[in-house]
Structure formats: C-alpha cells, structure tokens
C-alpha cells in the first residue's frame, strides 16, 4: 500500500479560520503519524479521526531539507522535528508545500508586526497614582511619565515628572487582587510595582492596550532604559 499525501480537496478536517494545505502520513521518530498542514500550523495525531497531539506554529519554525533522503526538518528555537515521507514523490510534495507555507507564515507575521508598530500607542489622561491624581502620558518614543499638572504634561517637562520611564523593560497587567479598574506596571524585576487606578473598565482596557503596544514597540526597536 503506497502512502500518499492528500491535497486539501480530499479531506474534510479543518481548523477554524485556517486553510488546510496538505494532509497525510509521515514518520516522526520512527513512528507513523497523521499530519495536517494549514497556512498557520503543522499538526499531527495518531490517525485522521484522532485528537491532535502536537502542533507547530509555522512562523516560529525554520525549514531545512534532509538530513536524509525523503526527509525534511523544521527547527524552532527550542527543538528540531525531522519528518520522513514513505515515497520520493510524497517527500517532494511535503517538502515543497511545507517550505512555501513556512515562508508565507513568516511574511504574514512580519506584516502583523509592521502594522502594530505603525499604529500609534500614544495615550494621556488623568489617573490615580499612589492615591493622587496625576497626568500620565504614554508616548510613541517608548516612554511613560506622570506629571502633577496638565501644563507639565503638555510641555513634556520631564524635570518635573513624578516618574519618567523607558518601557522596554516594563511589564503591565490588570491587578486581579485589587479593584477591576486598577492596573499594575512593573518597571523591572528589581523595582517596586507602580499601581494606577482608572475611572472604569473601558478606561482600564484602553490604558492596558496602549501600554502593551508601546512596550512591544520599545522592545522591538531596542529602546533601552
């Protein structure tokens, strides 16, 4: 019996929001597994009707041919996965399709990163910091600052800021142990967390999104504290 890869047209199994590219059996560490390749993931299980027991996000992998005939390897930062096809034709089909899917997944991920970086994360407003109202400003230069007066906030008078932090090393999260409208910012592991209180849930969500986006942008661009 010849094991053949199946095109997406010949299978019914799909994942929500993803396009199935190829399905079929491959050998993984000497054991036969059923694989499904989508435009985002490579998933595998014991049989076509079984639950998936593993998956690889394609944008986190690097494709390599070999090391032996009818094999290809996917490498992540932590692990390598070498897969073998039963036939030369099957190996060629899988290698060609997986390599193209990996390249397209990397390109799609890069576009998402660029779109996120292009969006402005600037936000400013009045929050309670240590029980006192402060004018807090998140800027696109990767910094956050708190001022006592609106005038100082408008002029970005850093010398009068209660704090002025680069966001590259920061972490921010909702405070599950306090009021739902409170969020916590941790400048670094050695620093004391900063606590901010918003007016309502919507404002808390907006500040968290702005800070998380600014932190991601600062880390991507290497803005050092």
C-alpha atoms as a printed R data frame, in Angstrom:
    type eleno elety resid chain resno       x      y      z
1   ATOM     1    CA   UNK     A     1   0.000  0.000  0.000
2   ATOM     2    CA   UNK     A     2   1.518  3.309 -1.057
3   ATOM     3    CA   UNK     A     3   1.125  6.158  1.438
4   ATOM     4    CA   UNK     A     4   0.293  9.346 -0.402
5   ATOM     5    CA   UNK     A     5  -0.093 12.924  0.748
6   ATOM     6    CA   UNK     A     6  -3.599 14.241  0.254
7   ATOM     7    CA   UNK     A     7  -4.498 17.664 -1.042
8   ATOM     8    CA   UNK     A     8  -6.913 19.820  0.921
9   ATOM     9    CA   UNK     A     9  -9.718 18.933 -1.521
10  ATOM    10    CA   UNK     A    10  -9.697 15.272 -0.467
11  ATOM    11    CA   UNK     A    11 -10.132 15.794  3.275
12  ATOM    12    CA   UNK     A    12 -12.888 17.257  5.371
13  ATOM    13    CA   UNK     A    13 -10.892 18.044  8.502
14  ATOM    14    CA   UNK     A    14 -10.163 21.726  9.024
15  ATOM    15    CA   UNK     A    15  -9.287 24.205 11.747
16  ATOM    16    CA   UNK     A    16 -11.403 27.345 12.261
17  ATOM    17    CA   UNK     A    17 -10.071 30.339 10.380
18  ATOM    18    CA   UNK     A    18  -7.293 28.370  8.679
19  ATOM    19    CA   UNK     A    19  -6.762 26.948  5.208
20  ATOM    20    CA   UNK     A    20  -5.825 23.257  5.008
21  ATOM    21    CA   UNK     A    21  -2.975 22.785  2.520
22  ATOM    22    CA   UNK     A    22  -1.956 19.147  2.828
23  ATOM    23    CA   UNK     A    23  -2.727 16.037  4.885
24  ATOM    24    CA   UNK     A    24  -1.282 12.561  5.116
25  ATOM    25    CA   UNK     A    25   1.017 10.206  6.969
26  ATOM    26    CA   UNK     A    26   4.653 10.956  7.798
27  ATOM    27    CA   UNK     A    27   7.165  9.221 10.037
28  ATOM    28    CA   UNK     A    28   8.154 11.080 13.186
29  ATOM    29    CA   UNK     A    29  10.926  9.450 15.254
30  ATOM    30    CA   UNK     A    30  10.234  6.136 13.526
31  ATOM    31    CA   UNK     A    31   6.501  6.176 14.273
32  ATOM    32    CA   UNK     A    32   3.779  6.822 11.716
33  ATOM    33    CA   UNK     A    33   1.665  9.902 12.459
34  ATOM    34    CA   UNK     A    34  -1.102 11.631 10.531
35  ATOM    35    CA   UNK     A    35  -0.246 15.252  9.724
36  ATOM    36    CA   UNK     A    36  -2.285 18.237  8.664
37  ATOM    37    CA   UNK     A    37  -0.611 21.329  7.252
38  ATOM    38    CA   UNK     A    38  -2.526 24.609  7.292
39  ATOM    39    CA   UNK     A    39  -1.443 28.115  6.384
40  ATOM    40    CA   UNK     A    40  -0.520 28.661 10.062
41  ATOM    41    CA   UNK     A    41   0.199 25.298 11.696
42  ATOM    42    CA   UNK     A    42   1.603 21.831 11.215
43  ATOM    43    CA   UNK     A    43  -0.481 19.497 13.402
44  ATOM    44    CA   UNK     A    44  -0.241 15.756 13.994
45  ATOM    45    CA   UNK     A    45  -2.158 12.911 15.591
46  ATOM    46    CA   UNK     A    46  -2.309  9.108 15.566
47  ATOM    47    CA   UNK     A    47  -4.980  8.857 12.847
48  ATOM    48    CA   UNK     A    48  -7.169 11.199 10.757
49  ATOM    49    CA   UNK     A    49 -10.048 10.994 13.260
50  ATOM    50    CA   UNK     A    50  -7.884 11.275 16.416
51  ATOM    51    CA   UNK     A    51  -7.312 14.335 18.567
52  ATOM    52    CA   UNK     A    52  -4.215 16.313 17.667
53  ATOM    53    CA   UNK     A    53  -1.309 15.555 19.987
54  ATOM    54    CA   UNK     A    54   1.078 18.231 18.736
55  ATOM    55    CA   UNK     A    55   1.342 21.343 16.646
56  ATOM    56    CA   UNK     A    56   3.935 23.796 15.367
57  ATOM    57    CA   UNK     A    57   3.144 27.436 14.542
58  ATOM    58    CA   UNK     A    58   4.841 27.853 11.174
59  ATOM    59    CA   UNK     A    59   6.032 31.407 11.820
60  ATOM    60    CA   UNK     A    60   8.220 30.099 14.674
61  ATOM    61    CA   UNK     A    61   9.997 27.480 12.541
62  ATOM    62    CA   UNK     A    62  12.832 27.271 10.030
63  ATOM    63    CA   UNK     A    63  12.643 24.754  7.176
64  ATOM    64    CA   UNK     A    64  15.598 22.581  6.136
65  ATOM    65    CA   UNK     A    65  15.945 19.741  3.653
66  ATOM    66    CA   UNK     A    66  17.227 16.349  4.901
67  ATOM    67    CA   UNK     A    67  19.292 15.241  6.711
68  ATOM    68    CA   UNK     A    68  18.494 12.046  4.738
69  ATOM    69    CA   UNK     A    69  16.642 11.309  1.518
70  ATOM    70    CA   UNK     A    70  12.854 11.747  1.748
71  ATOM    71    CA   UNK     A    71  13.216 13.805  4.957
72  ATOM    72    CA   UNK     A    72  12.825 17.431  5.938
73  ATOM    73    CA   UNK     A    73  13.395 19.222  9.240
74  ATOM    74    CA   UNK     A    74  11.554 22.038 10.998
75  ATOM    75    CA   UNK     A    75  13.566 23.861 13.648
76  ATOM    76    CA   UNK     A    76  12.306 26.106 16.413
77  ATOM    77    CA   UNK     A    77  14.362 27.970 18.995
78  ATOM    78    CA   UNK     A    78  13.981 25.024 21.377
79  ATOM    79    CA   UNK     A    79  13.643 21.893 19.284
80  ATOM    80    CA   UNK     A    80  14.048 20.198 15.907
81  ATOM    81    CA   UNK     A    81  11.471 17.978 14.177
82  ATOM    82    CA   UNK     A    82  12.692 15.656 11.414
83  ATOM    83    CA   UNK     A    83   9.902 14.061  9.368
84  ATOM    84    CA   UNK     A    84  10.099 11.331  6.738
85  ATOM    85    CA   UNK     A    85   7.810 10.517  3.840
86  ATOM    86    CA   UNK     A    86   7.303  6.934  2.617
87  ATOM    87    CA   UNK     A    87   7.917  7.745 -1.066
88  ATOM    88    CA   UNK     A    88  10.106 10.105 -3.060
89  ATOM    89    CA   UNK     A    89   7.038 11.763 -4.611
90  ATOM    90    CA   UNK     A    90   5.466 12.209 -1.180
91  ATOM    91    CA   UNK     A    91   8.685 13.690  0.207
92  ATOM    92    CA   UNK     A    92   8.899 16.166 -2.661
93  ATOM    93    CA   UNK     A    93   5.278 17.232 -2.235
94  ATOM    94    CA   UNK     A    94   5.556 17.665  1.524
95  ATOM    95    CA   UNK     A    95   8.903 19.477  1.353
96  ATOM    96    CA   UNK     A    96   7.751 21.864 -1.345
97  ATOM    97    CA   UNK     A    97   4.422 22.645  0.341
98  ATOM    98    CA   UNK     A    98   5.802 22.978  3.877
99  ATOM    99    CA   UNK     A    99   8.677 25.208  2.779
100 ATOM   100    CA   UNK     A   100   6.309 27.544  0.936
101 ATOM   101    CA   UNK     A   101   3.873 27.605  3.890
102 ATOM   102    CA   UNK     A   102   6.687 28.456  6.320
103 ATOM   103    CA   UNK     A   103   7.887 31.299  4.095
104 ATOM   104    CA   UNK     A   104   4.372 32.702  3.771
105 ATOM   105    CA   UNK     A   105   3.741 32.387  7.531
106 ATOM   106    CA   UNK     A   106   6.934 34.335  8.273
107 ATOM   107    CA   UNK     A   107   5.904 37.025  5.793
108 ATOM   108    CA   UNK     A   108   2.415 37.265  7.316
109 ATOM   109    CA   UNK     A   109   3.870 37.539 10.819
110 ATOM   110    CA   UNK     A   110   6.231 40.293  9.688
111 ATOM   111    CA   UNK     A   111   3.319 42.213  8.200
112 ATOM   112    CA   UNK     A   112   1.444 41.959 11.501
113 ATOM   113    CA   UNK     A   113   4.482 43.274 13.385
114 ATOM   114    CA   UNK     A   114   4.874 46.171 10.963
115 ATOM   115    CA   UNK     A   115   1.189 47.045 11.221
116 ATOM   116    CA   UNK     A   116   1.347 47.003 15.011
117 ATOM   117    CA   UNK     A   117   4.455 49.186 15.049
118 ATOM   118    CA   UNK     A   118   2.865 51.621 12.631
119 ATOM   119    CA   UNK     A   119  -0.070 52.219 14.958
120 ATOM   120    CA   UNK     A   120   0.312 54.987 17.469
121 ATOM   121    CA   UNK     A   121   0.214 53.865 21.095
122 ATOM   122    CA   UNK     A   122   0.196 57.409 22.401
123 ATOM   123    CA   UNK     A   123  -2.236 57.993 25.241
124 ATOM   124    CA   UNK     A   124  -2.609 60.526 28.014
125 ATOM   125    CA   UNK     A   125  -5.083 61.236 30.762
126 ATOM   126    CA   UNK     A   126  -5.638 61.593 34.469
127 ATOM   127    CA   UNK     A   127  -5.139 58.512 36.629
128 ATOM   128    CA   UNK     A   128  -4.761 57.961 40.336
129 ATOM   129    CA   UNK     A   129  -1.160 57.096 41.143
130 ATOM   130    CA   UNK     A   130  -0.373 56.306 44.801
131 ATOM   131    CA   UNK     A   131  -3.756 57.782 45.702
132 ATOM   132    CA   UNK     A   132  -3.112 61.109 43.962
133 ATOM   133    CA   UNK     A   133  -4.387 62.258 40.576
134 ATOM   134    CA   UNK     A   134  -1.584 62.525 38.021
135 ATOM   135    CA   UNK     A   135  -1.421 63.405 34.342
136 ATOM   136    CA   UNK     A   136   0.002 60.244 32.793
137 ATOM   137    CA   UNK     A   137   1.428 60.232 29.268
138 ATOM   138    CA   UNK     A   138   2.429 57.266 27.086
139 ATOM   139    CA   UNK     A   139   4.473 58.475 24.115
140 ATOM   140    CA   UNK     A   140   5.476 56.834 20.835
141 ATOM   141    CA   UNK     A   141   9.142 57.245 21.793
142 ATOM   142    CA   UNK     A   142   8.714 54.292 24.164
143 ATOM   143    CA   UNK     A   143   8.325 56.208 27.422
144 ATOM   144    CA   UNK     A   144   5.674 56.759 30.082
145 ATOM   145    CA   UNK     A   145   5.632 59.664 32.525
146 ATOM   146    CA   UNK     A   146   3.416 61.096 35.250
147 ATOM   147    CA   UNK     A   147   3.086 64.820 35.942
148 ATOM   148    CA   UNK     A   148   1.457 66.822 38.730
149 ATOM   149    CA   UNK     A   149  -0.033 69.381 36.353
150 ATOM   150    CA   UNK     A   150  -1.580 69.368 32.903
151 ATOM   151    CA   UNK     A   151   0.823 72.136 31.851
152 ATOM   152    CA   UNK     A   152   3.878 69.992 32.604
153 ATOM   153    CA   UNK     A   153   2.269 67.072 30.760
154 ATOM   154    CA   UNK     A   154   1.561 69.211 27.676
155 ATOM   155    CA   UNK     A   155   5.115 70.589 27.574
156 ATOM   156    CA   UNK     A   156   6.662 67.209 28.483
157 ATOM   157    CA   UNK     A   157   8.636 68.882 31.275
158 ATOM   158    CA   UNK     A   158  10.496 65.711 32.279
159 ATOM   159    CA   UNK     A   159  12.362 67.514 35.074
160 ATOM   160    CA   UNK     A   160   9.045 67.947 36.887
161 ATOM   161    CA   UNK     A   161   7.765 64.431 36.192
162 ATOM   162    CA   UNK     A   162   6.959 62.258 39.192
163 ATOM   163    CA   UNK     A   163   8.454 59.449 37.152
164 ATOM   164    CA   UNK     A   164   9.689 59.051 33.584
165 ATOM   165    CA   UNK     A   165  10.357 55.500 32.407
166 ATOM   166    CA   UNK     A   166  11.529 53.755 29.269
167 ATOM   167    CA   UNK     A   167   9.111 50.937 28.562
168 ATOM   168    CA   UNK     A   168  11.447 48.323 27.055
169 ATOM   169    CA   UNK     A   169  11.927 46.555 30.394
170 ATOM   170    CA   UNK     A   170   8.407 47.102 31.741
171 ATOM   171    CA   UNK     A   171   5.562 44.686 32.274
172 ATOM   172    CA   UNK     A   172   1.943 45.704 32.702
173 ATOM   173    CA   UNK     A   173  -1.137 43.772 33.774
174 ATOM   174    CA   UNK     A   174  -4.518 44.109 35.398
175 ATOM   175    CA   UNK     A   175  -4.441 43.766 39.180
176 ATOM   176    CA   UNK     A   176  -6.604 40.717 39.924
177 ATOM   177    CA   UNK     A   177  -6.243 41.206 43.679
178 ATOM   178    CA   UNK     A   178  -7.488 44.777 43.748
179 ATOM   179    CA   UNK     A   179 -10.305 46.687 42.109
180 ATOM   180    CA   UNK     A   180 -11.051 45.753 38.481
181 ATOM   181    CA   UNK     A   181 -10.169 49.315 37.449
182 ATOM   182    CA   UNK     A   182  -6.609 49.023 38.789
183 ATOM   183    CA   UNK     A   183  -3.602 48.018 36.702
184 ATOM   184    CA   UNK     A   184  -0.001 47.386 37.697
185 ATOM   185    CA   UNK     A   185   3.183 48.408 35.893
186 ATOM   186    CA   UNK     A   186   6.447 46.693 36.825
187 ATOM   187    CA   UNK     A   187   9.430 48.767 35.570
188 ATOM   188    CA   UNK     A   188  11.834 45.846 36.126
189 ATOM   189    CA   UNK     A   189  12.166 42.756 38.315
190 ATOM   190    CA   UNK     A   190  14.083 44.691 40.973
191 ATOM   191    CA   UNK     A   191  11.745 47.705 41.059
192 ATOM   192    CA   UNK     A   192   8.620 48.199 43.111
193 ATOM   193    CA   UNK     A   193   5.398 47.834 41.068
194 ATOM   194    CA   UNK     A   194   3.520 51.032 40.220
195 ATOM   195    CA   UNK     A   195  -0.243 50.981 40.768
196 ATOM   196    CA   UNK     A   196  -2.707 53.045 38.754
197 ATOM   197    CA   UNK     A   197  -6.465 53.417 39.197
198 ATOM   198    CA   UNK     A   198  -8.759 54.256 36.299
199 ATOM   199    CA   UNK     A   199 -12.305 55.593 36.249
200 ATOM   200    CA   UNK     A   200 -13.935 52.488 34.757
201 ATOM   201    CA   UNK     A   201 -13.367 49.183 32.949
202 ATOM   202    CA   UNK     A   202 -13.241 50.756 29.486
203 ATOM   203    CA   UNK     A   203 -10.529 53.190 30.536
204 ATOM   204    CA   UNK     A   204  -8.536 50.405 32.179
205 ATOM   205    CA   UNK     A   205  -8.696 48.342 28.984
206 ATOM   206    CA   UNK     A   206  -7.635 51.313 26.849
207 ATOM   207    CA   UNK     A   207  -4.616 52.067 29.053
208 ATOM   208    CA   UNK     A   208  -3.541 48.431 29.126
209 ATOM   209    CA   UNK     A   209  -3.755 48.187 25.330
210 ATOM   210    CA   UNK     A   210  -1.787 51.415 24.861
211 ATOM   211    CA   UNK     A   211   0.935 50.365 27.313
212 ATOM   212    CA   UNK     A   212   1.211 46.829 25.961
213 ATOM   213    CA   UNK     A   213   1.517 48.173 22.421
214 ATOM   214    CA   UNK     A   214   4.120 50.749 23.469
215 ATOM   215    CA   UNK     A   215   6.117 48.102 25.354
216 ATOM   216    CA   UNK     A   216   6.075 45.780 22.335
217 ATOM   217    CA   UNK     A   217   7.221 48.633 20.105
218 ATOM   218    CA   UNK     A   218  10.005 49.644 22.527
219 ATOM   219    CA   UNK     A   219  11.263 46.071 22.787
220 ATOM   220    CA   UNK     A   220  11.170 45.605 19.002
221 ATOM   221    CA   UNK     A   221  13.165 48.774 18.407
222 ATOM   222    CA   UNK     A   222  15.557 48.121 21.267
223 ATOM   223    CA   UNK     A   223  14.700 51.205 23.307
224 ATOM   224    CA   UNK     A   224  16.929 50.739 26.321
225 ATOM   225    CA   UNK     A   225  16.199 52.100 29.777
